[in-house]
Short mmCIF file of C-alpha atoms in Angstrom, two decimals:
data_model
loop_
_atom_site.label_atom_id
_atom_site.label_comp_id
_atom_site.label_asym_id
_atom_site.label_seq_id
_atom_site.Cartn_x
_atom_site.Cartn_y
_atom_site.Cartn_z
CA UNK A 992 0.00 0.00 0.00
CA UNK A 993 1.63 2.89 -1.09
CA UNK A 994 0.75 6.37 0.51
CA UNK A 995 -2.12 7.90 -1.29
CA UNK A 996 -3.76 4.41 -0.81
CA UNK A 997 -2.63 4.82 3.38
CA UNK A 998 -4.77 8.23 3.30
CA UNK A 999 -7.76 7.13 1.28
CA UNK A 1000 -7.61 4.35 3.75
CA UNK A 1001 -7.53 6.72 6.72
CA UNK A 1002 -9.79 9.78 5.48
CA UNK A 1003 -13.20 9.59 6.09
CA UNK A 1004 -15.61 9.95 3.10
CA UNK A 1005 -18.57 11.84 2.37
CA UNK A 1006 -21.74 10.25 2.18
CA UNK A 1007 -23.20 10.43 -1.66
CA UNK A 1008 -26.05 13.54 -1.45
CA UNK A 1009 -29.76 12.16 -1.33
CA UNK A 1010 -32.02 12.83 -4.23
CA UNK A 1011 -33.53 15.76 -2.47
CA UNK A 1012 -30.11 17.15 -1.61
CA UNK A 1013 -29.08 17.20 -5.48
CA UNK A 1014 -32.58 18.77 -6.40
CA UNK A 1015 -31.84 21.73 -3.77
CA UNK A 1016 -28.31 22.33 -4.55
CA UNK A 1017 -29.12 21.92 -8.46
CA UNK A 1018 -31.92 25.00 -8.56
CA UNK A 1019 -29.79 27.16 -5.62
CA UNK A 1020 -27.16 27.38 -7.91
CA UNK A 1021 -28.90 27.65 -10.64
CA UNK A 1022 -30.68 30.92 -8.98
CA UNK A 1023 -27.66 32.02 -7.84
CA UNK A 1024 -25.89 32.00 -11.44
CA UNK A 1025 -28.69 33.34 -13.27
CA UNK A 1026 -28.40 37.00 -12.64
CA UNK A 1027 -25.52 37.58 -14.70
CA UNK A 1028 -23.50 41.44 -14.10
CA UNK A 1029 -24.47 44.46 -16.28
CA UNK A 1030 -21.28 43.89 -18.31
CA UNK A 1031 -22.42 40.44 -18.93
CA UNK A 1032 -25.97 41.45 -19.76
CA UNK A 1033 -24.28 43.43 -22.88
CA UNK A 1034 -22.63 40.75 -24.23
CA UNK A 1035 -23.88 37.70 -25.70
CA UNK A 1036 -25.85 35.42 -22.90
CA UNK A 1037 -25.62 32.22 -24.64
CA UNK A 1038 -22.96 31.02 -25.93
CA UNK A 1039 -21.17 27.24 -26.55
CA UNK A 1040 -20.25 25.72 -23.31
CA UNK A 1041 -18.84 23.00 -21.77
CA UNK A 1042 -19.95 21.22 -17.98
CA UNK A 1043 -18.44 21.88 -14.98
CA UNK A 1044 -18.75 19.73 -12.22
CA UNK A 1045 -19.23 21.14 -9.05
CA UNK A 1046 -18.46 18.46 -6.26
CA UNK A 1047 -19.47 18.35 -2.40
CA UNK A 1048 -17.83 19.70 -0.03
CA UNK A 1049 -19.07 20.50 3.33
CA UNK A 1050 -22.39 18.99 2.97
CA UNK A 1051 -22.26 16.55 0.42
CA UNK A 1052 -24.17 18.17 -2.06
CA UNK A 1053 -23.19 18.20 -6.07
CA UNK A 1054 -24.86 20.29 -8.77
CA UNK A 1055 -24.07 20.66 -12.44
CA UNK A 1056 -23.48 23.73 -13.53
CA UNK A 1057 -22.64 25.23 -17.19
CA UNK A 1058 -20.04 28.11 -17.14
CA UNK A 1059 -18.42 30.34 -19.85
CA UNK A 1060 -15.77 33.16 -20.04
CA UNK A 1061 -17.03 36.15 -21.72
CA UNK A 1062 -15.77 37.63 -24.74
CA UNK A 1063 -13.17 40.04 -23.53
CA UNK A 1064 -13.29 40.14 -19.61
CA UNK A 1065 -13.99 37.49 -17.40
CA UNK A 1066 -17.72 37.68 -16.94
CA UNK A 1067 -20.11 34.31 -16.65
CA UNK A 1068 -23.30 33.62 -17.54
CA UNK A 1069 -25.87 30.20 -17.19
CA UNK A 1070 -26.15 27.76 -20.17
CA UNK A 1071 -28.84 25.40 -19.87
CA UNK A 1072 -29.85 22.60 -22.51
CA UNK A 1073 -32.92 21.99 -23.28
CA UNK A 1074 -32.91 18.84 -20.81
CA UNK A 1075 -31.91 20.92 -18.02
CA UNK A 1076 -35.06 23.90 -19.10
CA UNK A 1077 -37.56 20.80 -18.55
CA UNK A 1078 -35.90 19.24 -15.15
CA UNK A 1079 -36.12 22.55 -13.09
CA UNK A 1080 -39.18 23.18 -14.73
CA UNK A 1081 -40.03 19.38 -13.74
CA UNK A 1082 -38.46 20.24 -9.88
CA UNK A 1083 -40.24 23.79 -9.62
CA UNK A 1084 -43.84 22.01 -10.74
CA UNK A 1085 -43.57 19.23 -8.03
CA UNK A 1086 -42.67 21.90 -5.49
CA UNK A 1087 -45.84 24.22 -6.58
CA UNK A 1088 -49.16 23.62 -5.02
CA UNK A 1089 -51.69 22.82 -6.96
CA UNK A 1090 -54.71 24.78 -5.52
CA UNK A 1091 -58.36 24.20 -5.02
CA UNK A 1092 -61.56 24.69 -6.45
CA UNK A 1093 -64.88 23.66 -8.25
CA UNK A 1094 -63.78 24.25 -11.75
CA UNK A 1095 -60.35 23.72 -13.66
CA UNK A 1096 -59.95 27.13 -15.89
CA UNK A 1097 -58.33 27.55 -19.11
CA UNK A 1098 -57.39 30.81 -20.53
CA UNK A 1099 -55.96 31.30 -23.91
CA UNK A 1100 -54.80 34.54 -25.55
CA UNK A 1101 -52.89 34.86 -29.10
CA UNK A 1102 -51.79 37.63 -30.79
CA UNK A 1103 -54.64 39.06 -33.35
CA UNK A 1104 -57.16 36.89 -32.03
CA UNK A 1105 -59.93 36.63 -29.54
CA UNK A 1106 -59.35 35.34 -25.74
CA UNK A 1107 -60.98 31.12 -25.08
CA UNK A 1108 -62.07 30.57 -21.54
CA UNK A 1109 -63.03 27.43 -20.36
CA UNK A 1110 -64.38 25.72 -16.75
CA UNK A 1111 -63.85 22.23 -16.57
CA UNK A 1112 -65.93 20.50 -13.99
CA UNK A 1113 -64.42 17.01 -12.36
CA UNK A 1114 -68.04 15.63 -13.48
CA UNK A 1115 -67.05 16.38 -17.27
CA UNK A 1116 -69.29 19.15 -17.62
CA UNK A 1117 -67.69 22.47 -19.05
CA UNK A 1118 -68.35 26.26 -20.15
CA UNK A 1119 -66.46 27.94 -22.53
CA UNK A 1120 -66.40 31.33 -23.52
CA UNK A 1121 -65.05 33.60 -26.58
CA UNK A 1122 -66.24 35.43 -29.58
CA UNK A 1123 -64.69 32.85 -31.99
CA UNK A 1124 -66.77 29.79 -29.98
CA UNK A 1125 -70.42 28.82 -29.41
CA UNK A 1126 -72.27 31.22 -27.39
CA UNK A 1127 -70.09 34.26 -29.93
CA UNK A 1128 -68.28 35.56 -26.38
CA UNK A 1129 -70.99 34.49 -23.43
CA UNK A 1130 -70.79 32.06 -20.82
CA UNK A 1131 -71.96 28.70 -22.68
CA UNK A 1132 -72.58 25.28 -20.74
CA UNK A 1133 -71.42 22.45 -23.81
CA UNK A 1134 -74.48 20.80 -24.64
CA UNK A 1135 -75.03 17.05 -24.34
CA UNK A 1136 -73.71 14.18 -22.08
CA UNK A 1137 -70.18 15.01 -19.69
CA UNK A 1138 -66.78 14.70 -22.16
CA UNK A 1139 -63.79 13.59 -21.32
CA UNK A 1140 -60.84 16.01 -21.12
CA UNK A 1141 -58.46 15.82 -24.19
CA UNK A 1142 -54.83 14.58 -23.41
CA UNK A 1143 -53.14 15.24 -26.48
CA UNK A 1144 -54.86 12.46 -29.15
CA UNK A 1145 -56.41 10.48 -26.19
CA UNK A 1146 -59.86 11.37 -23.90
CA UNK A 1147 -59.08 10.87 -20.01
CA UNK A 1148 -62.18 11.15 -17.62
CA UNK A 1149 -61.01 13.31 -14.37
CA UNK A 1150 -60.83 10.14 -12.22
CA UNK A 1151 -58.58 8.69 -15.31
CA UNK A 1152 -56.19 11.54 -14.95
CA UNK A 1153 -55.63 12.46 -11.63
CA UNK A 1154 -53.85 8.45 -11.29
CA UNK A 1155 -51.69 8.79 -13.93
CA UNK A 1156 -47.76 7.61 -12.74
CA UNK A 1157 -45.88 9.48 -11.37
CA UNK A 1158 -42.75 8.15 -12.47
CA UNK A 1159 -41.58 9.58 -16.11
CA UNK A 1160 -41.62 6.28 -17.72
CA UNK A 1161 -44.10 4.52 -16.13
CA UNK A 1162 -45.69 7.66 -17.40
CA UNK A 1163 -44.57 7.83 -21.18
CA UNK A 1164 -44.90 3.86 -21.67
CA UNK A 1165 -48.64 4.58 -20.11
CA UNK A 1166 -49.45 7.04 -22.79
CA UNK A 1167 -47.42 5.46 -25.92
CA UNK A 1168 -50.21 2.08 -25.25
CA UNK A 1169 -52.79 4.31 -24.79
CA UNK A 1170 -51.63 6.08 -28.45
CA UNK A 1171 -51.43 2.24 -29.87
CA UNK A 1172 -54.78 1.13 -28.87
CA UNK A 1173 -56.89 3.90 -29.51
CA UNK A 1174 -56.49 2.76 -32.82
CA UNK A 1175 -56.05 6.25 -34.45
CA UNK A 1176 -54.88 6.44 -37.95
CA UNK A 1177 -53.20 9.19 -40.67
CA UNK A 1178 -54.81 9.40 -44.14
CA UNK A 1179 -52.14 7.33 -44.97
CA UNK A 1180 -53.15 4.84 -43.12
CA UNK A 1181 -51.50 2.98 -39.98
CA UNK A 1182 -49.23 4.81 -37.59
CA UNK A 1183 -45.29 4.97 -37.92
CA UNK A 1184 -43.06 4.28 -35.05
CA UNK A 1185 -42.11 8.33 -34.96
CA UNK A 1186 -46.25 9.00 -35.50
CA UNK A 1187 -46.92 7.24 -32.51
CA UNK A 1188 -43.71 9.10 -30.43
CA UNK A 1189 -45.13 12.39 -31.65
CA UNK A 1190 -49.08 11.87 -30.70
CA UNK A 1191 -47.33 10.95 -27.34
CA UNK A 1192 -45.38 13.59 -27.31
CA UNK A 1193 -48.30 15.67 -27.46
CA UNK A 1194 -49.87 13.77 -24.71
CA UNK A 1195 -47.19 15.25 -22.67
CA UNK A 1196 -47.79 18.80 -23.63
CA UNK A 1197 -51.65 18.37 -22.54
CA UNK A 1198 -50.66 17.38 -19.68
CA UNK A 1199 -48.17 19.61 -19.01
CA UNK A 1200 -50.32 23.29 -20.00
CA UNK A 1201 -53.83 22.67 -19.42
CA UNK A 1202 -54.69 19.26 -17.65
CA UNK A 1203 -55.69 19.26 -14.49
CA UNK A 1204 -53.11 16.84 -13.18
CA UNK A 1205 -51.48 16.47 -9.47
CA UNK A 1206 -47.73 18.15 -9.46
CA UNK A 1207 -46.36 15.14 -9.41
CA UNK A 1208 -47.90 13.72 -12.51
CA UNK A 1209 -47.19 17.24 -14.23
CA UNK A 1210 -43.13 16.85 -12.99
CA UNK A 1211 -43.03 13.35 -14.36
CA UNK A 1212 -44.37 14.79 -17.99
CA UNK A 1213 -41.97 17.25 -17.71
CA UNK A 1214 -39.40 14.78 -17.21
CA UNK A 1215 -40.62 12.13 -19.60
CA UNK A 1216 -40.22 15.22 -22.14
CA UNK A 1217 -36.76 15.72 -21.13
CA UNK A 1218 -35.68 11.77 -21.69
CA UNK A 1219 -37.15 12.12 -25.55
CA UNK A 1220 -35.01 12.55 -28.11
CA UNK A 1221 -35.59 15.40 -31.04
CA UNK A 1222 -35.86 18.44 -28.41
CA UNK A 1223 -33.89 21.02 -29.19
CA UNK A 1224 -33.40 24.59 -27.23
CA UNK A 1225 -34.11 27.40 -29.41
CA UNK A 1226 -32.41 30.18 -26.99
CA UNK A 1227 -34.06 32.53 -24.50
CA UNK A 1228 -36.80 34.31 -25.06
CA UNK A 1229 -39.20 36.56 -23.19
CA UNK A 1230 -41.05 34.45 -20.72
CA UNK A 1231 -38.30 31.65 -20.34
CA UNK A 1232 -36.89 28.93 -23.24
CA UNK A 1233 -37.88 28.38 -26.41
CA UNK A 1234 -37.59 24.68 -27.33
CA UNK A 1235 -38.49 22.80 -30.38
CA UNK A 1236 -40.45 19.86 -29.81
CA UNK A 1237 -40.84 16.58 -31.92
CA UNK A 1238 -44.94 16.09 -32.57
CA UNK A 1239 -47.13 14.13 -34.89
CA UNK A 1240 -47.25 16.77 -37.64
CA UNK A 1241 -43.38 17.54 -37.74
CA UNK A 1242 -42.25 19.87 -35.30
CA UNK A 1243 -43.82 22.52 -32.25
CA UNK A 1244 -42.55 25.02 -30.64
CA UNK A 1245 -43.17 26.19 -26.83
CA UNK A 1246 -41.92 28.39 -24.18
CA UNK A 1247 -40.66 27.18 -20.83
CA UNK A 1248 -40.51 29.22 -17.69
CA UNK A 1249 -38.53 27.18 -15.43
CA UNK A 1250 -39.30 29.67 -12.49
CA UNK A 1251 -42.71 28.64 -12.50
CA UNK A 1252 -42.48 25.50 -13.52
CA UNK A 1253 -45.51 26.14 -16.45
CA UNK A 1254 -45.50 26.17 -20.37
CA UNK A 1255 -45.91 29.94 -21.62
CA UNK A 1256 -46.96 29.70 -25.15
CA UNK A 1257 -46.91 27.11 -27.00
CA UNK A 1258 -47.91 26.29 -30.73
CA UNK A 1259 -49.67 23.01 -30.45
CA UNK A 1260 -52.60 21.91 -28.25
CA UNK A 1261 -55.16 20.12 -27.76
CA UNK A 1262 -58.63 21.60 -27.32
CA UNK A 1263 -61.45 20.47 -24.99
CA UNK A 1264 -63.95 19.53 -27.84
CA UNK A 1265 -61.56 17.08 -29.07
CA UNK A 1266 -58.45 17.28 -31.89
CA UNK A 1267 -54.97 18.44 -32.10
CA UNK A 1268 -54.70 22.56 -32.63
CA UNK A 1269 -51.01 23.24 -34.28
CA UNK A 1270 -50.56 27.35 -35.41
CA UNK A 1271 -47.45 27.23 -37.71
CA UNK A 1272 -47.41 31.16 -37.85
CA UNK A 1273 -48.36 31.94 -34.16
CA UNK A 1274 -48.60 30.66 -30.51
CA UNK A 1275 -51.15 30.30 -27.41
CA UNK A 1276 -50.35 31.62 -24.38
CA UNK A 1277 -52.02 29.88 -21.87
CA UNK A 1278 -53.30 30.35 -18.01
CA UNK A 1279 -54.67 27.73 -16.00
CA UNK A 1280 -56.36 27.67 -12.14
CA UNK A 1281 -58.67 25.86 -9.52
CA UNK A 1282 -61.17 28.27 -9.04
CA UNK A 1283 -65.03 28.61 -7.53
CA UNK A 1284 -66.16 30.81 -10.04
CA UNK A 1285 -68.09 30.86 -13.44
CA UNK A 1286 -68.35 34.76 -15.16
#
């Protein structure tokens, strides 16, 4: 035993950091490195990057952190893949209480167009509300027999949703069989491989921005996202992220805000009344809450 092996003998180690240990450290640091200096707000924010490994040291803890030299001085500033947008998005979301109430509202704005409300009652009863819908901008109860809410390409009743795992791919596998035996079909016929990834994909979005889902359920879609190849991080943008998504009609596009742990905009949807919504030239910003009262 020579004497490096003596001390490593000798000196006592750290116990690895528990899972809620790495979670903390990872969005401290991540708060404390995102408010780059004035000088560094001038220059370029994102730029190539390599990881950086920041190990325990007093209390065990690790983090991964992305650091760069600025152009011409040595400012720093926070790079963040599009994998690390969705798992502090997926960490804030599971830390975020999910509120209370009688009905599950959706509001959606876009640019140039008029503002959707809807209540969603756990019974599958709902009310919508906007110039471009039934009712031409009053407070409408849907007529007929309770619907189910739309996930994406699939139909979940309340009690169907509020189950779902919460374990990413327990989650993703859940939704992908769901996707196969629905049975749904392209005008060309039977479903590719990627077709079937993409209508889950969009799964994930529902239930991400407008299903009323538990945190945990929402964290694990976030995450589920995250594990799926195809997503790419289109740079910052007001609001949060901008990533490119891989979906059953090509590609979507949504905004991030990993502070809040909530999708911003986003250019693909799925609407109460059933179908996919994409807007190639436009997106949706969207608001959701528990609340007690109709308009």
């Amino acid at each position: 035993m020579d004497d490096i092996e003596m001390l490593h003998a000798v000196r006592p180690q750290p116990d690895a950091p528990s899972p809620a240990a790495y979670t903390a450290a990872r969005v401290a640091l991540l708060e404390r490195a995102g408010g780059p200096s004035p000088t560094a707000r001038r220059r370029a924010r994102w730029q190539r990057a390599r990881w950086i490994l920041i190990p325990a040291v007093a209390a065990a803890v690790v983090a991964a952190l992305v650091i760069v030299p600025g152009r011409g001085g040595d400012s720093r500033s926070l790079i963040m893949s599009s994998r690390d947008v969705l798992l502090v998005a997926a960490d804030t979301a599971e830390r975020t209480p999910e509120g209370a109430g009688t009905y599950w509202h959706i509001t959606l704005t876009r640019e140039g167009a008029a503002t959707e409300e809807y209540w969603y009652r756990r019974d599958g009863h709902f009310w919508i509300k906007g110039k471009r819908l039934k009712g031409e901008g009053k407070l409408l109860e849907w007529p007929g027999k309770p619907q189910p809410f739309a996930v994406g390409p699939l139909r979940m009743t309340f009690e169907e949703l509020r189950p779902l795992p919460a374990d990413e791919d327990a989650l993703y596998t859940r939704l992908r069989s769901a996707v196969v035996a629905s049975g749904v079909r392209s005008s060309r016929g039977p479903l590719t491989t990627a077709e079937q990834d993409g209508l889950a994909v969009e799964a994930l979005l529902s239930l991400i921005s407008e299903a009323p889902v538990p945190p945990p359920v929402r964290a694990a879609a976030y995450r589920a996202l995250a594990s799926r190849p195809g997503v790419v991080d289109l740079g910052e943008t007001h609001g949060g992220r901008r990533l490119q998504v891989p979906v059953f009609s090509g590609k979507g596009t949504m905004v991030v805000d990993p502070d809040t742990g909530r999708i911003r905009e986003t250019s693909v949807r799925a609407p109460l009344t059933g179908g996919t919504a994409h807007v190639p030239d436009g997106m949706w910003t969207i608001d959701t809450e528990w609340t007690d009262q109709l308009p």
